[in-house]
Amino acid sequence: MNLKLNALVVDDSRVMRGMVMETLRKTGLADFHFVEAEDGHDALNKMTANSIHIAFVDWNMPNMTGIDFIRASRAHAMRNDEDPVPMVMVTSEKTMGKIQEALDDAGAEGFISKPFTADEMKRKVAKAVEKALAVQLRKLRLRRDAQIAEAETESKSKLFGRLFG
Amino acid sequence: MLAPSFETSFPPAVTEAATAGIEITLDSILGERPVRVSPAVDAPEGPMLAAIISFIGEMKWSLTLMVTEPVGVALVERFCGLKLPFDGEDMADAIGEIVNVIAGEVTLQLEKRRMRGRMSLPTVVRGQALQLIANRSAASYRVAYRLSFGDFSVRFLAAGTSLFARLPGK
């Protein structure tokens, strides 16, 4: 099955969004369909409007920072009993405190410091991409099972109709 | 050893962290470590971009990266693989992003020297023969670098010096 991943790329720099998308394509980890957002607020709106499977998020942005966006997004998923979307920080921040804050406190799945190469990107996002693919695959299987069950019920109901109707 | 014409009123520990941050980042982006040279007395002619980013920690200070058109175009091409026109919005965006990446490394270098430096978002200014005029009371440090495709300069500025006493190396 060829799964497409809807990936949200959040960065206030248009050039950097382009670099992140190009590098992710080069990793060959998944067939990405990209959605772009300029800051955390924009990202929250795009998350609602699109079925996002994974997000790559800058830290320092106007209006709403990347770390606040990750916290808000995870809180929303928890309130609605949904799977949290795997999030990877892609940032110029690189101190241990910031890495811990992103991974341990906010719940990011990965952390990449700028500048990055395709190899570094591949190594550091592989786990998050695998998780996103697994979640999507599970949802597709559940949907397929529901469709099969529905078709079986319909077929049984038609059969009963013919026999006793 | 730096030439004596370099301004030296800036706290040495911060200067060391900042110059290390610039050199490590550009080496990583370009595969070429910039070499320090004596800064030119006159501002270069022609169009320029200046990208400014501020730090807040034990002291408040800013780092300004100033590039001419040939250096800016070459730097951005090596950074993102695109030959962008110098007068375009994406060029200013890319130069701002480069200074943002430098600032991330500067913050790490400050931390290694037991200092803090929370960074701001970058601001980019475009103009002709730009000169940064500092207030008399401001501590400043100017450093110029040479790369294979040209020279550029960086200026550190801090207003007020009362907090410097708390800094390591001062």
CSV table of C-alpha atoms in Angstrom, one decimal:
chain,number,residue,atom,x,y,z
A,1,MET,CA,0.0,0.0,0.0
A,2,ASN,CA,1.4,3.4,-1.0
A,3,LEU,CA,0.7,5.7,1.9
A,4,LYS,CA,0.8,9.5,1.4
A,5,LEU,CA,1.7,11.5,4.5
A,6,ASN,CA,0.2,15.0,4.9
A,7,ALA,CA,3.1,16.9,6.4
A,8,LEU,CA,2.7,20.4,8.0
A,9,VAL,CA,5.8,22.5,7.7
A,10,VAL,CA,5.7,25.5,10.1
A,11,ASP,CA,8.3,28.2,9.8
A,12,ASP,CA,8.1,32.0,9.4
A,13,SER,CA,10.8,31.9,6.7
A,14,ARG,CA,9.5,30.9,3.3
A,15,VAL,CA,13.0,30.0,2.2
A,16,MET,CA,13.5,27.7,5.2
A,17,ARG,CA,10.1,26.0,4.6
A,18,GLY,CA,11.3,25.3,1.1
A,19,MET,CA,14.6,23.8,2.4
A,20,VAL,CA,12.8,21.6,4.9
A,21,MET,CA,10.4,20.3,2.2
A,22,GLU,CA,13.2,19.7,-0.3
A,23,THR,CA,15.3,17.9,2.3
A,24,LEU,CA,12.4,15.7,3.5
A,25,ARG,CA,11.7,14.7,-0.2
A,26,LYS,CA,15.4,13.7,-0.5
A,27,THR,CA,15.2,11.5,2.6
A,28,GLY,CA,12.8,9.2,0.7
A,29,LEU,CA,11.2,8.2,4.0
A,30,ALA,CA,7.6,8.7,2.8
A,31,ASP,CA,5.5,10.1,0.0
A,32,PHE,CA,4.9,13.6,1.5
A,33,HIS,CA,2.1,16.0,0.6
A,34,PHE,CA,3.2,19.3,2.2
A,35,VAL,CA,1.0,22.0,3.8
A,36,GLU,CA,2.8,25.2,4.9
A,37,ALA,CA,2.2,27.5,7.9
A,38,GLU,CA,3.9,30.7,8.8
A,39,ASP,CA,3.5,30.6,12.6
A,40,GLY,CA,1.9,28.6,15.4
A,41,HIS,CA,-1.6,30.2,15.0
A,42,ASP,CA,-1.5,29.6,11.2
A,43,ALA,CA,-0.4,26.0,12.0
A,44,LEU,CA,-3.3,25.4,14.4
A,45,ASN,CA,-5.8,26.6,11.7
A,46,LYS,CA,-4.1,24.4,9.1
A,47,MET,CA,-4.2,21.4,11.4
A,48,THR,CA,-8.0,21.8,11.8
A,49,ALA,CA,-8.6,22.4,8.1
A,50,ASN,CA,-6.4,19.5,6.8
A,51,SER,CA,-5.9,15.9,7.8
A,52,ILE,CA,-2.3,16.3,9.1
A,53,HIS,CA,-0.3,13.2,9.8
A,54,ILE,CA,3.1,14.8,10.9
A,55,ALA,CA,4.4,18.3,11.5
A,56,PHE,CA,7.9,19.9,11.3
A,57,VAL,CA,8.0,22.9,13.5
A,58,ASP,CA,10.3,25.9,13.9
A,59,TRP,CA,10.7,27.2,17.5
A,60,ASN,CA,11.0,31.0,17.2
A,61,MET,CA,8.2,32.5,15.3
A,62,PRO,CA,5.9,35.6,15.7
A,63,ASN,CA,2.4,35.3,17.1
A,64,MET,CA,2.7,31.8,18.4
A,65,THR,CA,6.0,29.9,18.9
A,66,GLY,CA,6.5,26.4,17.8
A,67,ILE,CA,6.7,25.0,21.3
A,68,ASP,CA,3.4,26.6,22.2
A,69,PHE,CA,1.9,25.2,19.0
A,70,ILE,CA,3.0,21.7,19.9
A,71,ARG,CA,1.6,22.0,23.5
A,72,ALA,CA,-1.7,23.4,22.1
A,73,SER,CA,-2.0,20.7,19.5
A,74,ARG,CA,-1.3,17.9,22.0
A,75,ALA,CA,-3.8,19.3,24.5
A,76,HIS,CA,-6.4,19.5,21.7
A,77,ALA,CA,-5.7,15.8,20.8
A,78,MET,CA,-6.0,14.8,24.5
A,79,ARG,CA,-9.3,16.6,25.0
A,80,ASN,CA,-10.8,15.0,21.9
A,81,ASP,CA,-9.4,11.5,22.6
A,82,GLU,CA,-7.4,11.5,19.3
A,83,ASP,CA,-3.9,10.2,18.5
A,84,PRO,CA,-1.5,13.1,18.9
A,85,VAL,CA,0.1,14.1,15.6
A,86,PRO,CA,3.9,13.4,15.7
A,87,MET,CA,5.8,16.7,15.8
A,88,VAL,CA,9.5,17.3,15.0
A,89,MET,CA,11.2,20.5,16.0
A,90,VAL,CA,13.4,22.0,13.2
A,91,THR,CA,15.1,24.9,14.8
A,92,SER,CA,18.2,27.0,15.2
A,93,GLU,CA,18.0,26.4,19.0
A,94,LYS,CA,20.5,23.8,20.1
A,95,THR,CA,21.1,24.1,23.8
A,96,MET,CA,20.4,21.1,26.0
A,97,GLY,CA,17.7,23.0,27.9
A,98,LYS,CA,15.8,23.7,24.7
A,99,ILE,CA,16.1,20.1,23.5
A,100,GLN,CA,14.8,18.7,26.8
A,101,GLU,CA,12.0,21.2,26.8
A,102,ALA,CA,10.9,20.1,23.4
A,103,LEU,CA,11.3,16.4,23.8
A,104,ASP,CA,10.5,15.8,27.5
A,105,ASP,CA,8.1,18.6,28.4
A,106,ALA,CA,6.2,19.5,25.2
A,107,GLY,CA,6.3,15.9,23.8
A,108,ALA,CA,8.0,16.5,20.4
A,109,GLU,CA,9.0,13.2,18.7
A,110,GLY,CA,12.3,14.6,17.3
A,111,PHE,CA,14.6,17.6,17.4
A,112,ILE,CA,16.8,18.8,14.5
A,113,SER,CA,19.1,21.8,14.7
A,114,LYS,CA,19.6,24.0,11.7
A,115,PRO,CA,21.6,23.8,9.5
A,116,PHE,CA,20.9,20.2,8.6
A,117,THR,CA,21.8,17.7,5.8
A,118,ALA,CA,19.5,15.2,4.2
A,119,ASP,CA,21.3,12.4,6.1
A,120,GLU,CA,20.9,14.1,9.5
A,121,MET,CA,17.2,14.8,8.7
A,122,LYS,CA,16.7,11.2,7.7
A,123,ARG,CA,18.3,9.8,10.9
A,124,LYS,CA,16.4,12.2,13.2
A,125,VAL,CA,12.9,12.1,11.7
A,126,ALA,CA,12.8,8.4,10.8
A,127,LYS,CA,11.1,7.4,14.1
A,128,ALA,CA,8.5,10.1,13.9
A,129,VAL,CA,7.7,9.3,10.2
A,130,GLU,CA,7.4,5.6,11.1
A,131,LYS,CA,5.0,6.5,13.9
A,132,ALA,CA,2.9,8.7,11.6
A,133,LEU,CA,2.8,6.0,8.9
A,134,ALA,CA,1.8,3.4,11.6
A,135,VAL,CA,-1.1,5.6,12.9
A,136,GLN,CA,-2.3,6.3,9.3
A,137,LEU,CA,-2.1,2.6,8.4
A,138,ARG,CA,-4.1,1.7,11.6
A,139,LYS,CA,-6.8,4.2,10.7
A,140,LEU,CA,-7.0,2.9,7.1
A,141,ARG,CA,-7.4,-0.7,8.4
A,142,LEU,CA,-10.1,0.4,10.9
A,143,ARG,CA,-11.9,2.3,8.0
A,144,ARG,CA,-11.6,-0.7,5.7
A,145,ASP,CA,-12.8,-3.1,8.4
A,146,ALA,CA,-15.8,-0.8,9.1
A,147,GLN,CA,-16.6,-0.8,5.3
A,148,ILE,CA,-16.4,-4.6,5.1
A,149,ALA,CA,-18.6,-4.9,8.2
A,150,GLU,CA,-21.1,-2.5,6.7
A,151,ALA,CA,-21.1,-4.3,3.4
A,152,GLU,CA,-21.7,-7.6,5.1
A,153,THR,CA,-24.6,-6.2,7.1
A,154,GLU,CA,-26.1,-4.8,4.0
A,155,SER,CA,-25.7,-8.1,2.1
A,156,LYS,CA,-27.2,-10.1,5.0
A,157,SER,CA,-30.1,-7.7,5.2
A,158,LYS,CA,-30.7,-8.1,1.4
A,159,LEU,CA,-30.6,-11.9,1.8
A,160,PHE,CA,-33.1,-11.8,4.6
A,161,GLY,CA,-35.3,-9.5,2.5
A,162,ARG,CA,-35.3,-12.0,-0.3
A,163,LEU,CA,-35.9,-15.0,1.9
A,164,PHE,CA,-38.6,-13.6,4.1
A,165,GLY,CA,-39.7,-10.4,2.5
B,1,MET,CA,46.0,37.9,17.0
B,2,LEU,CA,43.4,40.6,16.0
B,3,ALA,CA,44.6,43.9,14.5
B,4,PRO,CA,44.6,46.7,17.1
B,5,SER,CA,42.0,48.7,15.1
B,6,PHE,CA,39.3,46.3,16.3
B,7,GLU,CA,37.1,47.9,19.0
B,8,THR,CA,37.7,46.2,22.3
B,9,SER,CA,35.1,47.7,24.7
B,10,PHE,CA,32.8,44.6,24.3
B,11,PRO,CA,33.0,41.9,27.0
B,12,PRO,CA,35.6,39.4,25.8
B,13,ALA,CA,33.6,36.3,26.8
B,14,VAL,CA,30.7,37.4,24.7
B,15,THR,CA,32.9,38.3,21.8
B,16,GLU,CA,34.5,34.9,21.9
B,17,ALA,CA,31.2,33.1,22.0
B,18,ALA,CA,29.8,35.2,19.2
B,19,THR,CA,32.8,34.9,16.9
B,20,ALA,CA,32.9,31.1,17.6
B,21,GLY,CA,29.2,30.9,16.7
B,22,ILE,CA,29.7,32.8,13.4
B,23,GLU,CA,32.7,30.7,12.4
B,24,ILE,CA,31.3,27.3,13.3
B,25,THR,CA,28.0,28.0,11.6
B,26,LEU,CA,29.5,29.3,8.4
B,27,ASP,CA,31.9,26.4,8.3
B,28,SER,CA,29.0,24.1,8.6
B,29,ILE,CA,26.9,25.8,5.9
B,30,LEU,CA,29.7,26.6,3.5
B,31,GLY,CA,32.3,23.9,4.2
B,32,GLU,CA,34.7,26.8,4.5
B,33,ARG,CA,35.7,28.5,7.8
B,34,PRO,CA,35.7,32.3,7.4
B,35,VAL,CA,39.1,34.0,8.1
B,36,ARG,CA,39.2,37.1,10.3
B,37,VAL,CA,40.7,40.2,8.6
B,38,SER,CA,41.0,43.8,9.6
B,39,PRO,CA,37.7,45.6,9.0
B,40,ALA,CA,37.7,48.3,6.3
B,41,VAL,CA,37.4,51.8,7.6
B,42,ASP,CA,34.9,52.9,4.9
B,43,ALA,CA,31.6,51.2,4.3
B,44,PRO,CA,31.4,49.2,1.1
B,45,GLU,CA,29.7,50.9,-1.9
B,46,GLY,CA,26.5,49.6,-3.4
B,47,PRO,CA,23.4,47.8,-2.1
B,48,MET,CA,23.7,45.9,1.2
B,49,LEU,CA,21.6,43.9,3.6
B,50,ALA,CA,22.0,44.0,7.3
B,51,ALA,CA,20.5,41.2,9.4
B,52,ILE,CA,20.1,42.1,13.1
B,53,ILE,CA,19.3,39.7,16.0
B,54,SER,CA,19.2,40.5,19.7
B,55,PHE,CA,20.2,38.5,22.8
B,56,ILE,CA,18.9,38.8,26.3
B,57,GLY,CA,20.7,37.2,29.1
B,58,GLU,CA,23.3,38.6,31.6
B,59,MET,CA,23.3,41.6,29.2
B,60,LYS,CA,21.3,42.9,26.3
B,61,TRP,CA,23.2,43.0,23.0
B,62,SER,CA,22.7,42.6,19.3
B,63,LEU,CA,24.6,41.0,16.4
B,64,THR,CA,24.4,42.6,13.0
B,65,LEU,CA,25.6,40.7,9.9
B,66,MET,CA,26.3,43.0,7.0
B,67,VAL,CA,26.7,41.7,3.4
B,68,THR,CA,27.2,43.3,0.0
B,69,GLU,CA,25.4,42.0,-3.1
B,70,PRO,CA,28.1,39.6,-4.4
B,71,VAL,CA,28.7,38.1,-0.9
B,72,GLY,CA,24.9,37.9,-0.1
B,73,VAL,CA,24.1,36.2,-3.4
B,74,ALA,CA,26.9,33.6,-3.0
B,75,LEU,CA,26.2,33.0,0.7
B,76,VAL,CA,22.5,32.4,0.1
B,77,GLU,CA,23.2,30.1,-2.9
B,78,ARG,CA,25.5,28.0,-0.7
B,79,PHE,CA,22.9,28.0,2.1
B,80,CYS,CA,19.8,27.0,0.3
B,81,GLY,CA,21.0,26.0,-3.2
B,82,LEU,CA,19.1,28.9,-4.9
B,83,LYS,CA,20.6,31.8,-6.8
B,84,LEU,CA,18.2,34.5,-5.6
B,85,PRO,CA,18.1,38.1,-6.8
B,86,PHE,CA,19.7,40.4,-4.2
B,87,ASP,CA,16.7,42.9,-4.3
B,88,GLY,CA,14.1,40.2,-3.7
B,89,GLU,CA,12.1,39.4,-0.6
B,90,ASP,CA,13.4,35.8,-0.4
B,91,MET,CA,17.0,37.1,-0.3
B,92,ALA,CA,16.2,39.2,2.8
B,93,ASP,CA,14.3,36.2,4.2
B,94,ALA,CA,17.3,33.9,3.6
B,95,ILE,CA,19.9,36.3,5.1
B,96,GLY,CA,17.6,36.6,8.1
B,97,GLU,CA,17.5,32.9,8.4
B,98,ILE,CA,21.3,32.6,8.2
B,99,VAL,CA,21.7,35.1,11.1
B,100,ASN,CA,19.0,33.1,13.0
B,101,VAL,CA,21.1,29.9,12.6
B,102,ILE,CA,24.2,31.8,13.6
B,103,ALA,CA,22.4,33.1,16.7
B,104,GLY,CA,21.4,29.5,17.7
B,105,GLU,CA,25.1,28.5,17.7
B,106,VAL,CA,26.0,31.8,19.6
B,107,THR,CA,23.5,30.8,22.3
B,108,LEU,CA,25.1,27.4,22.6
B,109,GLN,CA,28.6,29.0,22.8
B,110,LEU,CA,27.4,31.4,25.5
B,111,GLU,CA,26.0,28.5,27.5
B,112,LYS,CA,29.4,26.7,27.2
B,113,ARG,CA,30.9,29.8,28.8
B,114,ARG,CA,28.2,29.8,31.6
B,115,MET,CA,26.2,32.7,30.1
B,116,ARG,CA,22.6,32.9,28.9
B,117,GLY,CA,21.3,34.5,25.7
B,118,ARG,CA,17.7,34.2,24.7
B,119,MET,CA,17.5,35.3,21.1
B,120,SER,CA,15.0,37.5,19.3
B,121,LEU,CA,13.5,37.1,15.8
B,122,PRO,CA,15.8,38.5,13.1
B,123,THR,CA,15.2,41.9,11.4
B,124,VAL,CA,16.7,42.6,8.0
B,125,VAL,CA,17.4,46.1,6.7
B,126,ARG,CA,18.2,46.9,3.0
B,127,GLY,CA,20.1,50.0,1.9
B,128,GLN,CA,23.1,51.5,0.1
B,129,ALA,CA,26.5,51.6,1.7
B,130,LEU,CA,25.0,50.9,5.1
B,131,GLN,CA,26.9,52.0,8.2
B,132,LEU,CA,25.9,51.1,11.7
B,133,ILE,CA,26.3,54.2,13.9
B,134,ALA,CA,26.5,53.3,17.6
B,135,ASN,CA,25.7,55.6,20.5
B,136,ARG,CA,28.8,56.9,22.3
B,137,SER,CA,27.9,55.0,25.5
B,138,ALA,CA,27.3,51.7,23.6
B,139,ALA,CA,29.9,49.0,23.9
B,140,SER,CA,30.7,47.7,20.4
B,141,TYR,CA,32.9,45.2,18.6
B,142,ARG,CA,33.4,44.9,14.9
B,143,VAL,CA,34.9,42.0,13.1
B,144,ALA,CA,35.4,41.4,9.4
B,145,TYR,CA,35.7,38.1,7.7
B,146,ARG,CA,37.0,36.8,4.4
B,147,LEU,CA,35.5,33.9,2.5
B,148,SER,CA,36.5,32.6,-1.0
B,149,PHE,CA,33.8,34.7,-2.6
B,150,GLY,CA,34.3,38.0,-0.7
B,151,ASP,CA,34.4,39.9,2.6
B,152,PHE,CA,31.6,40.7,5.1
B,153,SER,CA,31.4,42.3,8.5
B,154,VAL,CA,29.6,41.7,11.8
B,155,ARG,CA,29.0,44.2,14.6
B,156,PHE,CA,28.1,43.5,18.2
B,157,LEU,CA,26.4,46.3,20.1
B,158,ALA,CA,25.3,46.6,23.7
B,159,ALA,CA,23.7,49.7,25.3
B,160,GLY,CA,24.9,50.5,28.8
B,161,THR,CA,27.8,48.8,30.5
B,162,SER,CA,26.6,48.5,34.2
B,163,LEU,CA,25.8,44.8,33.8
B,164,PHE,CA,29.2,43.8,32.4
B,165,ALA,CA,30.8,43.3,35.8
B,166,ARG,CA,28.8,40.1,36.3
B,167,LEU,CA,30.1,38.6,33.1
B,168,PRO,CA,32.8,35.9,33.1
B,169,GLY,CA,36.1,37.1,31.7
B,170,LYS,CA,35.4,40.7,32.6
